[in-house]
Coordinates of C-alpha atoms in Angstrom, one line a residue:
X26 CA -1.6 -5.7 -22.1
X27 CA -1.5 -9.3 -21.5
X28 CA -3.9 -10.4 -18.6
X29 CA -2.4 -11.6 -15.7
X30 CA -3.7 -12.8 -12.5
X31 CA -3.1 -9.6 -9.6
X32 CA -1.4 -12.2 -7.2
X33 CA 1.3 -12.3 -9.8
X34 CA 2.3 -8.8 -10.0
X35 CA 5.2 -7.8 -7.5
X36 CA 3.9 -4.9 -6.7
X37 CA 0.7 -6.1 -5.2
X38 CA 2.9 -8.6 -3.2
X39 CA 5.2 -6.3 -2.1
X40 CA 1.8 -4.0 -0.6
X41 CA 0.5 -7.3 0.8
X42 CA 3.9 -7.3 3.1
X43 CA 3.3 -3.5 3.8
X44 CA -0.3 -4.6 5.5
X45 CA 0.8 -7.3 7.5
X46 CA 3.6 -5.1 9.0
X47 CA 1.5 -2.3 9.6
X48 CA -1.0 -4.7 11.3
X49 CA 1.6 -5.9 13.6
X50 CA 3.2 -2.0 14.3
X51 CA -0.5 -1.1 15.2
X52 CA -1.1 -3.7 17.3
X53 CA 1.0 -1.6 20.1
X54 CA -0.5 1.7 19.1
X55 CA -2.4 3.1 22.3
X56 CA -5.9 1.8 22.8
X57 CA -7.3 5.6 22.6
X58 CA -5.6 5.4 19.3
X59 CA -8.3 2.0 17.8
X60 CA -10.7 4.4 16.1
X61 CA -8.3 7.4 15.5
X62 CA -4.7 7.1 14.1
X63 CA -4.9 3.0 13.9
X64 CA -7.4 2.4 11.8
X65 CA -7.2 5.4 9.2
X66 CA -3.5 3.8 9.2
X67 CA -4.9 0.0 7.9
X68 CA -7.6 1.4 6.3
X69 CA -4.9 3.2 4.3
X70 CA -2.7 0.5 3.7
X71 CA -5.2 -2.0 2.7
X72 CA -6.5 0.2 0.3
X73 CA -3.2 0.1 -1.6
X74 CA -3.2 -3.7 -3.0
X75 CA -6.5 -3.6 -3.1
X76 CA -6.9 -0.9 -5.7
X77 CA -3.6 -2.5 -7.8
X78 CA -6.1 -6.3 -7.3
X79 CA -9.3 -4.0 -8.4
X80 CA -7.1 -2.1 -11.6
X81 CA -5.9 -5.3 -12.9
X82 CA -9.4 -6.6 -12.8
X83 CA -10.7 -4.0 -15.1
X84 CA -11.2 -4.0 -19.1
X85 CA -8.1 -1.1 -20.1
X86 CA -5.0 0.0 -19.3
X87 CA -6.4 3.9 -18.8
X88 CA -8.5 2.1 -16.1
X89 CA -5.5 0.0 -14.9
X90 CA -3.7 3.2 -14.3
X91 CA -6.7 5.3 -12.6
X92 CA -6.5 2.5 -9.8
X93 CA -3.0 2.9 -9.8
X94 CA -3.6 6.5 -9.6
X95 CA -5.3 5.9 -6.2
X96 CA -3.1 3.2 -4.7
X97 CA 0.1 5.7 -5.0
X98 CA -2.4 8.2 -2.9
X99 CA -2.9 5.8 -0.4
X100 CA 0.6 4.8 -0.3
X101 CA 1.6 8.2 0.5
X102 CA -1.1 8.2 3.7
X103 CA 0.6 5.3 5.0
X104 CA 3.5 7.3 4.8
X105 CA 2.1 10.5 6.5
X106 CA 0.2 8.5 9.1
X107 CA 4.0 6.0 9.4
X108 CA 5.5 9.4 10.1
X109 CA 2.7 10.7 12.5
X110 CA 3.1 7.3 14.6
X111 CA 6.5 7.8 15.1
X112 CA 6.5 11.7 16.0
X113 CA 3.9 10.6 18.8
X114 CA 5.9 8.1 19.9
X115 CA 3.8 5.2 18.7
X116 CA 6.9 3.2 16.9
X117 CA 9.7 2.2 18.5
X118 CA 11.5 2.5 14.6
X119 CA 9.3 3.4 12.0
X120 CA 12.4 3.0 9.2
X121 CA 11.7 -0.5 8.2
X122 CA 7.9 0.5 7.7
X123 CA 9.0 3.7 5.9
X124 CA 11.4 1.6 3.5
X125 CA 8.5 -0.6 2.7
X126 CA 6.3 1.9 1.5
X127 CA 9.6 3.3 -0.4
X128 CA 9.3 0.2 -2.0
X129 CA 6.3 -0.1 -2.8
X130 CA 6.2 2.9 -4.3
X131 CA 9.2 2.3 -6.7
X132 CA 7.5 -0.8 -7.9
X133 CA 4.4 1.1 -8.5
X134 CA 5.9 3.6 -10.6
X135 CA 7.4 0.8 -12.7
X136 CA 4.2 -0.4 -13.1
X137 CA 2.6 2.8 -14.4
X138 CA 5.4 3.7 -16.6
X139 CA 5.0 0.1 -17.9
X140 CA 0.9 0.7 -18.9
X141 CA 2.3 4.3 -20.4
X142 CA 5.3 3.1 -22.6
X143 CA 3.9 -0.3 -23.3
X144 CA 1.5 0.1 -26.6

């Protein structure tokens, strides 16, 4: 595995997008909501580039993939929580955040099969 910088990795820019949008979406979640559903929602979705930033950072690939491991957990809270929003009524269309996270995850994936297929 070559090293590469994290900011270089499409995957990590890709969950950089997913942040910023969920930022904006919760920016017109109820104010009740600011220690509930809002901020387990960014908490979430920060967590996922920076755990691909913190695995790429690390000394092996099995590492590499642990982190990986974790930001494809957090991925799919932002997803349960995405879906939670919009059955309370919190996003007008949560579709284009849902696709994101589709995304996201897809590139993911490629990522880990690359670290498992790549010797």
């Amino acid at each position: 595995m070559t090293k590469r910088d994290f900011r270089e990795l499409i995957a990590w820019q890709k969950a950089m997008e997913m942040v910023t949008e969920v930022y904006r979406e919760t920016r017109r979640f109820p104010k009740e909501e600011v220690y509930g559903l809002t901020s387990q929602l960014r908490r979430a979705a920060v967590s996922v580039p920076s755990n691909i930033a913190e695995g790429q950072g690390r000394l092996t690939k099995g590492e590499f993939r642990q982190f990986l491991g974790t930001a494809k957990g957090s991925l799919a809270e932002v997803e349960t929580q995405i879906l939670i929003a919009g059955n309370l009524g919190y996003l007008n269309n949560s579709q284009p955040l849902i696709d994101r996270v589709s995304e996201v995850a897809r590139l993911l994936n490629g990522l880990l099969r690359s670290l498992t297929t790549d010797n």
